[in-house]
mmCIF file of C-alpha atoms in Angstrom:
data_model
loop_
_atom_site.group_PDB
_atom_site.id
_atom_site.type_symbol
_atom_site.label_atom_id
_atom_site.label_comp_id
_atom_site.label_asym_id
_atom_site.label_seq_id
_atom_site.Cartn_x
_atom_site.Cartn_y
_atom_site.Cartn_z
ATOM 1 C CA MET A 8 8.640 -21.543 32.772
ATOM 2 C CA LYS A 9 5.986 -23.744 31.223
ATOM 3 C CA THR A 10 5.449 -24.302 27.503
ATOM 4 C CA LEU A 11 2.109 -25.832 26.470
ATOM 5 C CA LYS A 12 2.534 -28.269 23.585
ATOM 6 C CA THR A 13 -0.699 -30.270 23.630
ATOM 7 C CA THR A 14 -4.340 -29.322 23.169
ATOM 8 C CA GLN A 15 -5.139 -30.872 26.555
ATOM 9 C CA GLU A 16 -2.598 -28.676 28.353
ATOM 10 C CA LEU A 17 -3.949 -25.582 26.624
ATOM 11 C CA ALA A 18 -7.547 -26.542 27.426
ATOM 12 C CA GLU A 19 -6.700 -26.938 31.121
ATOM 13 C CA PHE A 20 -4.987 -23.551 31.261
ATOM 14 C CA CYS A 21 -7.826 -21.790 29.420
ATOM 15 C CA LYS A 22 -10.439 -23.406 31.666
ATOM 16 C CA ALA A 23 -8.612 -22.065 34.730
ATOM 17 C CA ALA A 24 -8.102 -18.665 33.073
ATOM 18 C CA ALA A 25 -11.852 -18.331 32.577
ATOM 19 C CA ASP A 26 -12.177 -17.788 36.343
ATOM 20 C CA TYR A 27 -10.076 -14.617 36.237
ATOM 21 C CA PRO A 28 -11.318 -11.120 35.301
ATOM 22 C CA TYR A 29 -8.695 -10.722 32.568
ATOM 23 C CA ILE A 30 -5.898 -12.452 30.694
ATOM 24 C CA THR A 31 -2.915 -10.822 28.986
ATOM 25 C CA VAL A 32 -1.998 -12.012 25.489
ATOM 26 C CA ASP A 33 0.862 -11.534 23.036
ATOM 27 C CA THR A 34 2.176 -13.368 19.993
ATOM 28 C CA GLU A 35 5.420 -13.898 18.135
ATOM 29 C CA PHE A 36 5.227 -14.426 14.388
ATOM 30 C CA LEU A 37 7.107 -14.251 11.103
ATOM 31 C CA ARG A 38 6.020 -12.437 7.959
ATOM 32 C CA GLU A 39 9.187 -11.870 5.972
ATOM 33 C CA ARG A 40 8.599 -14.808 3.634
ATOM 34 C CA THR A 41 4.795 -15.025 3.582
ATOM 35 C CA TYR A 42 1.785 -12.849 2.799
ATOM 36 C CA TYR A 43 -0.047 -13.939 5.933
ATOM 37 C CA SER A 44 1.711 -13.946 9.293
ATOM 38 C CA LYS A 45 2.988 -17.315 10.486
ATOM 39 C CA LEU A 46 2.054 -17.706 14.133
ATOM 40 C CA CYS A 47 5.051 -19.101 16.031
ATOM 41 C CA LEU A 48 4.302 -18.510 19.706
ATOM 42 C CA VAL A 49 1.488 -17.335 21.972
ATOM 43 C CA GLN A 50 2.139 -15.880 25.409
ATOM 44 C CA LEU A 51 -0.610 -15.891 28.064
ATOM 45 C CA ALA A 52 -0.776 -14.702 31.668
ATOM 46 C CA VAL A 53 -3.475 -14.414 34.331
ATOM 47 C CA PRO A 54 -3.421 -12.126 37.396
ATOM 48 C CA SER A 55 -2.002 -14.560 39.930
ATOM 49 C CA GLU A 56 1.172 -15.160 41.905
ATOM 50 C CA ASP A 57 1.053 -18.848 41.010
ATOM 51 C CA GLU A 58 4.172 -20.264 39.362
ATOM 52 C CA ASP A 59 2.244 -21.274 36.239
ATOM 53 C CA SER A 60 0.239 -18.049 35.931
ATOM 54 C CA ALA A 61 2.191 -17.155 32.771
ATOM 55 C CA VAL A 62 2.759 -19.715 30.018
ATOM 56 C CA LEU A 63 3.976 -20.076 26.472
ATOM 57 C CA VAL A 64 1.878 -21.899 23.868
ATOM 58 C CA ASP A 65 3.683 -23.574 20.971
ATOM 59 C CA PRO A 66 1.341 -23.503 17.950
ATOM 60 C CA LEU A 67 4.010 -25.338 15.915
ATOM 61 C CA ALA A 68 3.824 -28.420 18.164
ATOM 62 C CA ASP A 69 2.466 -31.495 16.379
ATOM 63 C CA GLY A 70 -1.264 -31.974 16.934
ATOM 64 C CA LEU A 71 -1.815 -28.850 19.029
ATOM 65 C CA SER A 72 -5.111 -27.040 18.329
ATOM 66 C CA LEU A 73 -5.739 -23.475 19.463
ATOM 67 C CA ASP A 74 -9.492 -24.081 19.753
ATOM 68 C CA PRO A 75 -9.451 -23.858 23.597
ATOM 69 C CA LEU A 76 -7.845 -20.424 23.308
ATOM 70 C CA TYR A 77 -10.425 -19.310 20.749
ATOM 71 C CA THR A 78 -13.181 -20.458 23.116
ATOM 72 C CA LEU A 79 -11.643 -18.275 25.826
ATOM 73 C CA PHE A 80 -11.462 -15.386 23.358
ATOM 74 C CA ARG A 81 -15.244 -15.658 22.928
ATOM 75 C CA ASP A 82 -15.867 -15.635 26.694
ATOM 76 C CA GLU A 83 -17.112 -12.104 27.356
ATOM 77 C CA ASN A 84 -16.619 -12.456 31.107
ATOM 78 C CA VAL A 85 -12.839 -12.311 30.650
ATOM 79 C CA VAL A 86 -11.123 -9.180 29.328
ATOM 80 C CA LYS A 87 -8.401 -9.944 26.766
ATOM 81 C CA VAL A 88 -5.493 -7.513 27.209
ATOM 82 C CA PHE A 89 -3.018 -6.793 24.392
ATOM 83 C CA HIS A 90 -0.498 -4.082 23.610
ATOM 84 C CA ALA A 91 -0.705 -2.702 20.047
ATOM 85 C CA ALA A 92 -3.159 -5.454 19.165
ATOM 86 C CA ARG A 93 -3.696 -4.924 15.447
ATOM 87 C CA GLN A 94 -1.250 -7.499 14.084
ATOM 88 C CA ASP A 95 -2.181 -10.036 16.752
ATOM 89 C CA LEU A 96 -5.871 -9.652 15.951
ATOM 90 C CA GLU A 97 -5.212 -10.031 12.234
ATOM 91 C CA ILE A 98 -3.565 -13.397 12.896
ATOM 92 C CA PHE A 99 -6.494 -14.712 14.929
ATOM 93 C CA TRP A 100 -9.031 -13.382 12.443
ATOM 94 C CA VAL A 101 -7.277 -14.972 9.454
ATOM 95 C CA GLU A 102 -6.607 -18.229 11.314
ATOM 96 C CA ALA A 103 -9.971 -18.748 13.010
ATOM 97 C CA ASP A 104 -12.449 -15.954 12.167
ATOM 98 C CA VAL A 105 -12.389 -14.871 15.804
ATOM 99 C CA PHE A 106 -11.828 -11.591 17.620
ATOM 100 C CA PRO A 107 -11.001 -11.583 21.350
ATOM 101 C CA LYS A 108 -13.876 -9.915 23.213
ATOM 102 C CA PRO A 109 -13.968 -7.873 25.303
ATOM 103 C CA LEU A 110 -10.707 -6.344 24.134
ATOM 104 C CA PHE A 111 -8.365 -3.929 25.911
ATOM 105 C CA ASP A 112 -5.386 -2.431 24.098
ATOM 106 C CA THR A 113 -2.881 -0.796 26.427
ATOM 107 C CA GLN A 114 -1.394 1.303 23.626
ATOM 108 C CA VAL A 115 -4.774 2.900 22.938
ATOM 109 C CA ALA A 116 -5.494 3.288 26.649
ATOM 110 C CA ALA A 117 -2.100 4.928 27.144
ATOM 111 C CA MET A 118 -2.993 7.566 24.527
ATOM 112 C CA VAL A 119 -6.134 8.398 26.477
ATOM 113 C CA CYS A 120 -4.152 8.508 29.737
ATOM 114 C CA GLY A 121 -1.591 11.044 28.549
ATOM 115 C CA PHE A 122 1.366 8.827 27.563
ATOM 116 C CA GLY A 123 1.446 10.223 24.017
ATOM 117 C CA GLU A 124 0.770 8.683 20.601
ATOM 118 C CA GLN A 125 1.915 5.171 19.606
ATOM 119 C CA VAL A 126 3.608 4.645 22.961
ATOM 120 C CA GLY A 127 5.781 1.529 23.019
ATOM 121 C CA TYR A 128 5.534 -1.380 25.440
ATOM 122 C CA GLU A 129 9.042 -0.769 26.768
ATOM 123 C CA THR A 130 8.111 2.809 27.647
ATOM 124 C CA LEU A 131 5.087 1.675 29.637
ATOM 125 C CA VAL A 132 7.141 -0.992 31.437
ATOM 126 C CA ARG A 133 9.674 1.654 32.389
ATOM 127 C CA LYS A 134 7.163 4.320 33.446
ATOM 128 C CA ILE A 135 4.532 2.147 35.123
ATOM 129 C CA CYS A 136 6.406 -0.965 36.274
ATOM 130 C CA LYS A 137 9.681 0.869 36.927
ATOM 131 C CA GLN A 138 11.601 -1.919 35.205
ATOM 132 C CA GLY A 139 13.521 -2.456 31.980
ATOM 133 C CA VAL A 140 12.982 -4.924 29.129
ATOM 134 C CA ASP A 141 15.759 -7.176 27.846
ATOM 135 C CA LYS A 142 15.997 -6.531 24.076
ATOM 136 C CA THR A 143 18.555 -9.210 23.199
ATOM 137 C CA SER A 144 15.987 -11.625 21.721
ATOM 138 C CA ARG A 145 14.016 -9.014 19.784
ATOM 139 C CA PHE A 146 15.104 -10.260 16.347
ATOM 140 C CA THR A 147 14.658 -13.957 17.065
ATOM 141 C CA ASP A 148 13.513 -16.348 14.357
ATOM 142 C CA TRP A 149 10.544 -17.567 16.395
ATOM 143 C CA SER A 150 9.883 -20.485 14.037
ATOM 144 C CA ARG A 151 13.106 -22.254 15.065
ATOM 145 C CA ARG A 152 13.038 -24.931 17.734
ATOM 146 C CA PRO A 153 14.089 -25.422 20.432
ATOM 147 C CA LEU A 154 13.744 -21.952 21.932
ATOM 148 C CA THR A 155 16.454 -20.943 24.384
ATOM 149 C CA GLU A 156 15.681 -20.013 27.979
ATOM 150 C CA ALA A 157 16.605 -16.410 27.170
ATOM 151 C CA GLN A 158 14.102 -16.340 24.307
ATOM 152 C CA LYS A 159 11.372 -17.782 26.509
ATOM 153 C CA THR A 160 12.091 -15.246 29.241
ATOM 154 C CA TYR A 161 11.959 -12.414 26.721
ATOM 155 C CA ALA A 162 8.645 -13.659 25.297
ATOM 156 C CA LEU A 163 6.994 -14.100 28.714
ATOM 157 C CA ALA A 164 7.965 -10.565 29.750
ATOM 158 C CA ASP A 165 5.547 -9.303 27.100
ATOM 159 C CA VAL A 166 2.601 -10.560 29.137
ATOM 160 C CA THR A 167 3.825 -10.523 32.744
ATOM 161 C CA HIS A 168 4.502 -6.768 32.850
ATOM 162 C CA LEU A 169 1.312 -6.245 30.873
ATOM 163 C CA ARG A 170 -0.728 -7.240 33.923
ATOM 164 C CA ARG A 171 0.554 -4.305 35.979
ATOM 165 C CA ILE A 172 0.224 -1.945 33.010
ATOM 166 C CA TYR A 173 -3.385 -2.987 32.408
ATOM 167 C CA GLU A 174 -4.392 -2.570 36.037
ATOM 168 C CA HIS A 175 -2.764 0.873 36.217
ATOM 169 C CA LEU A 176 -4.380 2.136 33.002
ATOM 170 C CA ALA A 177 -7.781 0.614 33.769
ATOM 171 C CA ALA A 178 -7.785 2.340 37.163
ATOM 172 C CA GLU A 179 -6.805 5.646 35.563
ATOM 173 C CA LEU A 180 -9.584 5.346 32.976
ATOM 174 C CA GLU A 181 -12.099 4.576 35.712
ATOM 175 C CA LYS A 182 -10.938 7.569 37.744
ATOM 176 C CA THR A 183 -11.240 9.943 34.780
ATOM 177 C CA SER A 184 -14.423 8.329 33.363
ATOM 178 C CA ARG A 185 -12.694 7.727 30.032
ATOM 179 C CA SER A 186 -13.116 3.963 29.625
ATOM 180 C CA HIS A 187 -15.664 4.493 26.859
ATOM 181 C CA TRP A 188 -13.104 6.510 24.897
ATOM 182 C CA VAL A 189 -10.940 3.397 24.597
ATOM 183 C CA ALA A 190 -13.932 1.269 23.574
ATOM 184 C CA GLU A 191 -14.736 3.787 20.839
ATOM 185 C CA GLU A 192 -11.198 3.666 19.449
ATOM 186 C CA LEU A 193 -11.057 -0.142 19.577
ATOM 187 C CA ARG A 194 -14.196 -0.643 17.513
ATOM 188 C CA THR A 195 -12.232 -0.530 14.262
ATOM 189 C CA LEU A 196 -9.846 -3.236 15.479
ATOM 190 C CA THR A 197 -12.666 -5.751 15.794
ATOM 191 C CA GLN A 198 -14.177 -5.126 12.357
ATOM 192 C CA PRO A 199 -13.456 -7.764 9.666
ATOM 193 C CA ALA A 200 -13.108 -5.035 7.031
ATOM 194 C CA THR A 201 -9.977 -3.807 8.823
ATOM 195 C CA TYR A 202 -8.143 -7.000 7.850
ATOM 196 C CA ASP A 203 -9.878 -8.173 4.672
ATOM 197 C CA ILE A 204 -7.702 -6.651 1.955
ATOM 198 C CA GLN A 205 -9.491 -6.581 -1.385
ATOM 199 C CA PRO A 206 -7.130 -6.832 -4.397
ATOM 200 C CA VAL A 207 -9.343 -4.435 -6.368
ATOM 201 C CA ASP A 208 -8.438 -1.661 -3.896
ATOM 202 C CA ALA A 209 -4.708 -2.447 -3.676
ATOM 203 C CA TRP A 210 -3.776 0.321 -6.161
ATOM 204 C CA LYS A 211 -4.824 2.992 -3.662
ATOM 205 C CA ARG A 212 -1.746 2.197 -1.557
ATOM 206 C CA VAL A 213 0.670 2.686 -4.472
ATOM 207 C CA LYS A 214 2.266 6.132 -4.509
ATOM 208 C CA THR A 215 2.488 7.690 -7.972
ATOM 209 C CA ARG A 216 3.568 11.065 -9.297
ATOM 210 C CA THR A 217 0.704 11.418 -11.730
ATOM 211 C CA ASN A 218 -3.066 11.398 -11.416
ATOM 212 C CA SER A 219 -3.655 10.512 -15.065
ATOM 213 C CA ALA A 220 -6.706 8.241 -15.087
ATOM 214 C CA LYS A 221 -5.343 6.161 -17.984
ATOM 215 C CA PHE A 222 -2.027 5.616 -16.224
ATOM 216 C CA LEU A 223 -3.786 4.757 -12.976
ATOM 217 C CA ALA A 224 -5.964 2.235 -14.797
ATOM 218 C CA VAL A 225 -2.817 0.226 -15.574
ATOM 219 C CA VAL A 226 -1.556 0.715 -12.006
ATOM 220 C CA ARG A 227 -4.879 -0.565 -10.706
ATOM 221 C CA GLU A 228 -4.786 -3.731 -12.799
ATOM 222 C CA LEU A 229 -1.149 -4.481 -11.950
ATOM 223 C CA ALA A 230 -1.727 -3.917 -8.224
ATOM 224 C CA GLN A 231 -4.840 -6.096 -8.285
ATOM 225 C CA PHE A 232 -2.991 -8.939 -9.989
ATOM 226 C CA ARG A 233 -0.054 -8.655 -7.583
ATOM 227 C CA GLU A 234 -2.277 -8.685 -4.482
ATOM 228 C CA ALA A 235 -4.342 -11.638 -5.684
ATOM 229 C CA HIS A 236 -1.219 -13.610 -6.669
ATOM 230 C CA ALA A 237 0.417 -12.858 -3.309
ATOM 231 C CA GLN A 238 -2.672 -13.949 -1.384
ATOM 232 C CA GLN A 239 -3.191 -17.140 -3.403
ATOM 233 C CA ASN A 240 0.449 -18.185 -3.083
ATOM 234 C CA ASN A 241 1.006 -16.792 0.426
ATOM 235 C CA VAL A 242 4.072 -14.787 -0.551
ATOM 236 C CA PRO A 243 4.886 -11.131 0.249
ATOM 237 C CA ARG A 244 3.612 -8.766 -2.446
ATOM 238 C CA ASN A 245 7.148 -7.417 -2.896
ATOM 239 C CA ARG A 246 8.274 -10.918 -3.835
ATOM 240 C CA VAL A 247 5.926 -10.730 -6.826
ATOM 241 C CA PHE A 248 7.210 -7.294 -7.830
ATOM 242 C CA LYS A 249 7.917 -4.109 -5.892
ATOM 243 C CA ASP A 250 6.157 -0.772 -6.187
ATOM 244 C CA ASP A 251 8.943 0.800 -8.226
ATOM 245 C CA ALA A 252 8.718 -2.055 -10.728
ATOM 246 C CA LEU A 253 4.936 -1.647 -10.836
ATOM 247 C CA ILE A 254 5.302 2.054 -11.697
ATOM 248 C CA GLU A 255 7.864 1.194 -14.360
ATOM 249 C CA LEU A 256 5.521 -1.408 -15.903
ATOM 250 C CA ALA A 257 2.619 1.058 -15.888
ATOM 251 C CA SER A 258 4.842 3.555 -17.715
ATOM 252 C CA THR A 259 6.396 1.225 -20.307
ATOM 253 C CA LYS A 260 3.261 -0.914 -20.833
ATOM 254 C CA PRO A 261 5.012 -4.118 -21.972
ATOM 255 C CA LYS A 262 3.231 -6.235 -24.576
ATOM 256 C CA SER A 263 5.443 -9.330 -24.717
ATOM 257 C CA PRO A 264 7.878 -11.403 -22.636
ATOM 258 C CA ALA A 265 10.693 -9.699 -24.542
ATOM 259 C CA ASP A 266 9.453 -6.335 -23.281
ATOM 260 C CA LEU A 267 9.502 -7.655 -19.720
ATOM 261 C CA GLY A 268 13.096 -8.711 -20.239
ATOM 262 C CA ALA A 269 13.997 -5.075 -20.831
ATOM 263 C CA SER A 270 12.709 -3.986 -17.420
ATOM 264 C CA ARG A 271 15.361 -2.618 -15.089
ATOM 265 C CA LEU A 272 13.418 -3.250 -11.887
ATOM 266 C CA LEU A 273 11.499 -6.463 -12.418
ATOM 267 C CA LEU A 274 12.763 -9.500 -10.522
ATOM 268 C CA ARG A 275 14.082 -12.350 -12.665
ATOM 269 C CA GLU A 276 11.353 -14.702 -11.405
ATOM 270 C CA ALA A 277 8.680 -12.268 -12.601
ATOM 271 C CA ARG A 278 9.860 -12.280 -16.214
ATOM 272 C CA LYS A 279 8.531 -15.750 -16.921
ATOM 273 C CA GLY A 280 5.741 -18.131 -16.016
ATOM 274 C CA ALA A 281 2.537 -17.207 -14.195
ATOM 275 C CA ILE A 282 3.745 -13.819 -12.977
ATOM 276 C CA ALA A 283 4.849 -12.708 -16.446
ATOM 277 C CA ASP A 284 1.550 -13.861 -17.933
ATOM 278 C CA GLY A 285 -0.347 -12.026 -15.193
ATOM 279 C CA ILE A 286 1.611 -8.810 -15.751
ATOM 280 C CA LEU A 287 0.999 -8.775 -19.498
ATOM 281 C CA ALA A 288 -2.707 -9.521 -19.038
ATOM 282 C CA ALA A 289 -3.036 -6.791 -16.391
ATOM 283 C CA VAL A 290 -1.306 -4.194 -18.575
ATOM 284 C CA LYS A 291 -3.584 -5.090 -21.472
ATOM 285 C CA ARG A 292 -6.698 -4.712 -19.324
ATOM 286 C CA GLY A 293 -5.506 -1.360 -18.042
ATOM 287 C CA VAL A 294 -4.656 -0.012 -21.503
ATOM 288 C CA ASN A 295 -8.025 -1.143 -22.883
ATOM 289 C CA CYS A 296 -10.040 0.098 -19.913
ATOM 290 C CA PRO A 297 -13.281 1.811 -21.095
ATOM 291 C CA PRO A 298 -13.477 5.526 -20.217
ATOM 292 C CA GLU A 299 -16.421 5.011 -17.872
ATOM 293 C CA GLN A 300 -14.424 2.484 -15.827
ATOM 294 C CA LEU A 301 -11.287 4.587 -15.377
ATOM 295 C CA PRO A 302 -10.264 5.251 -11.749
ATOM 296 C CA LYS A 303 -11.985 8.217 -10.176
ATOM 297 C CA ILE A 304 -9.533 10.554 -8.497
ATOM 298 C CA ASP A 305 -10.630 12.563 -5.477
ATOM 299 C CA ASN A 306 -9.057 15.975 -5.953
ATOM 300 C CA SER A 307 -11.195 17.700 -3.353
ATOM 301 C CA ARG A 308 -8.331 17.823 -0.832
ATOM 302 C CA ASP A 309 -6.066 19.558 -3.377
ATOM 303 C CA LYS A 310 -8.719 22.236 -3.946
ATOM 304 C CA LEU A 311 -9.006 23.174 -0.286
ATOM 305 C CA LYS A 312 -8.490 26.861 0.315
ATOM 306 C CA VAL A 313 -6.779 26.548 3.664
ATOM 307 C CA ASN A 314 -6.153 29.630 5.760
ATOM 308 C CA PRO A 315 -2.539 28.878 6.827
ATOM 309 C CA ALA A 316 -2.631 31.149 9.854
ATOM 310 C CA LEU A 317 -5.858 29.626 11.119
ATOM 311 C CA SER A 318 -4.602 26.099 10.453
ATOM 312 C CA ASP A 319 -1.457 26.780 12.496
ATOM 313 C CA LEU A 320 -3.530 28.345 15.244
ATOM 314 C CA LEU A 321 -5.754 25.281 15.448
ATOM 315 C CA ARG A 322 -2.690 23.047 15.770
ATOM 316 C CA VAL A 323 -1.326 25.139 18.644
ATOM 317 C CA LEU A 324 -4.718 25.146 20.338
ATOM 318 C CA LEU A 325 -5.106 21.397 19.899
ATOM 319 C CA LYS A 326 -1.639 20.710 21.297
ATOM 320 C CA SER A 327 -2.191 23.001 24.269
ATOM 321 C CA LYS A 328 -5.553 21.589 25.253
ATOM 322 C CA THR A 329 -4.717 17.925 24.752
ATOM 323 C CA GLU A 330 -1.545 18.260 26.803
ATOM 324 C CA SER A 331 -3.380 19.974 29.635
ATOM 325 C CA SER A 332 -6.159 17.360 29.574
ATOM 326 C CA GLY A 333 -3.782 14.382 29.308
ATOM 327 C CA VAL A 334 -4.941 12.899 26.015
ATOM 328 C CA ALA A 335 -3.155 12.299 22.707
ATOM 329 C CA ALA A 336 -3.997 14.900 20.040
ATOM 330 C CA LYS A 337 -4.538 12.113 17.500
ATOM 331 C CA LEU A 338 -7.695 11.083 19.358
ATOM 332 C CA ILE A 339 -9.232 14.516 18.901
ATOM 333 C CA ALA A 340 -8.297 15.568 15.366
ATOM 334 C CA THR A 341 -5.717 14.752 12.707
ATOM 335 C CA SER A 342 -3.589 17.335 10.932
ATOM 336 C CA SER A 343 -5.552 16.890 7.696
ATOM 337 C CA GLU A 344 -8.837 17.342 9.559
ATOM 338 C CA LEU A 345 -7.585 20.619 11.009
ATOM 339 C CA ASP A 346 -6.744 21.784 7.469
ATOM 340 C CA GLN A 347 -10.254 20.902 6.336
ATOM 341 C CA ILE A 348 -11.785 22.815 9.226
ATOM 342 C CA ALA A 349 -9.527 25.796 8.503
ATOM 343 C CA ALA A 350 -10.780 25.684 4.905
ATOM 344 C CA GLY A 351 -14.348 26.033 6.092
ATOM 345 C CA GLU A 352 -15.467 22.417 5.769
ATOM 346 C CA ARG A 353 -17.917 21.016 8.321
ATOM 347 C CA GLU A 354 -18.335 17.395 7.220
ATOM 348 C CA VAL A 355 -15.173 16.352 9.043
ATOM 349 C CA PRO A 356 -14.844 13.303 11.368
ATOM 350 C CA ALA A 357 -13.317 15.473 14.099
ATOM 351 C CA MET A 358 -16.545 17.520 14.149
ATOM 352 C CA SER A 359 -18.799 14.494 14.517
ATOM 353 C CA GLY A 360 -20.153 15.728 17.822
ATOM 354 C CA TRP A 361 -17.574 14.467 20.307
ATOM 355 C CA ARG A 362 -14.154 15.437 19.026
ATOM 356 C CA PHE A 363 -14.269 19.020 17.886
ATOM 357 C CA GLU A 364 -17.039 21.510 18.550
ATOM 358 C CA VAL A 365 -17.370 24.900 16.912
ATOM 359 C CA PHE A 366 -19.473 27.711 18.351
ATOM 360 C CA GLY A 367 -20.752 30.759 16.530
ATOM 361 C CA GLU A 368 -21.446 31.413 12.848
ATOM 362 C CA ASP A 369 -17.944 32.744 12.231
ATOM 363 C CA ALA A 370 -16.209 30.478 14.730
ATOM 364 C CA LEU A 371 -13.322 29.603 12.440
ATOM 365 C CA LYS A 372 -12.446 33.055 11.187
ATOM 366 C CA LEU A 373 -9.180 34.246 12.598
ATOM 367 C CA CYS A 374 -9.641 36.316 15.768
ATOM 368 C CA GLU A 375 -13.432 35.957 15.705
ATOM 369 C CA GLY A 376 -15.850 33.668 17.518
ATOM 370 C CA LYS A 377 -15.024 30.835 19.867
ATOM 371 C CA ILE A 378 -13.450 27.406 19.430
ATOM 372 C CA ALA A 379 -13.762 24.519 21.852
ATOM 373 C CA LEU A 380 -11.909 21.236 21.803
ATOM 374 C CA ALA A 381 -14.025 18.405 23.109
ATOM 375 C CA ALA A 382 -12.985 14.928 24.151
ATOM 376 C CA LYS A 383 -15.660 12.268 23.682
ATOM 377 C CA GLY A 384 -18.495 14.544 24.701
ATOM 378 C CA GLN A 385 -16.605 16.254 27.496
ATOM 379 C CA THR A 386 -15.569 19.827 26.642
ATOM 380 C CA VAL A 387 -12.018 20.485 27.715
ATOM 381 C CA GLN A 388 -12.146 24.248 27.483
ATOM 382 C CA VAL A 389 -13.738 26.997 25.436
ATOM 383 C CA VAL A 390 -11.264 29.577 24.252
ATOM 384 C CA SER A 391 -12.067 33.078 22.997
ATOM 385 C CA LEU A 392 -9.841 33.999 20.062
#
């Protein structure tokens, strides 16, 4: 198997790949010790029986530039095929401000083709290719060199089987006229906002047991400092301090280094230097936050008056119709959206005109009216309740 270690070798492969209708792509990376993923290996394959139709690219090789690959990514005559592409796309966006276009994600396509939600690559290899995947190299440190033959074989399998999977799913989508469903779902994956994490919004991912605006003001400032520090120093946010330590700091509101020393959960490295200074400054900002700048909490979901029986009925109906039509329920409506609909709300994404259609003035009252599940503009079935 061939490993490309020079820009010239990569350029030659990408030039040849541009003559094919698609190319399969995968990556291996590390993220345990960094904020941003460290790209360690790129796997590429074209639809050919040629011996060199599948190759490894070593981005850690001295002097190698991935620019030829990024040029291929911009070539809209070649479909770029990934499985579960989100993390791969984040790497390429952060590294080079590029998204592969046009994009095809076999995990998304599999949901549309009736393989269920979040289906794994191994499952598709087994069901479509009728083969197994060797898992022995799954936990490899891909930054170490040289790679063993077993590791290379494992890595290449992620793009060689992907060719058969892509062709099978693409044919199924064409047969069922559902290709545009996949394109609709993939739109989010090629939006910069999906990967550009703003420190000011980091607090929204921290789970707390209280919705006190004053408490959350301190949480917000601590989370913003942690995210910014992690990004600037390229370290995992948990290496700055973990969520449980953040909650503890927001509760105890330390004012001095001595107060930080009393923390039960704060890492030793965070009790001194730049991190300690940042924590104390963040707590102070949160405590002194003006009332008009306190976090605004959306309690609308808590106030929903959900009809439990109707909500359960909608779930059963959704499951029944999506199974019979061969599409993952997640693509039609989420559980929370069903609760909103059962509470009488109409401004719900699932009712945006192609996911969930409601007929009749009293369509959502139990045992009255009619409900229809729709899939991307194509009504599956109208059911009288």
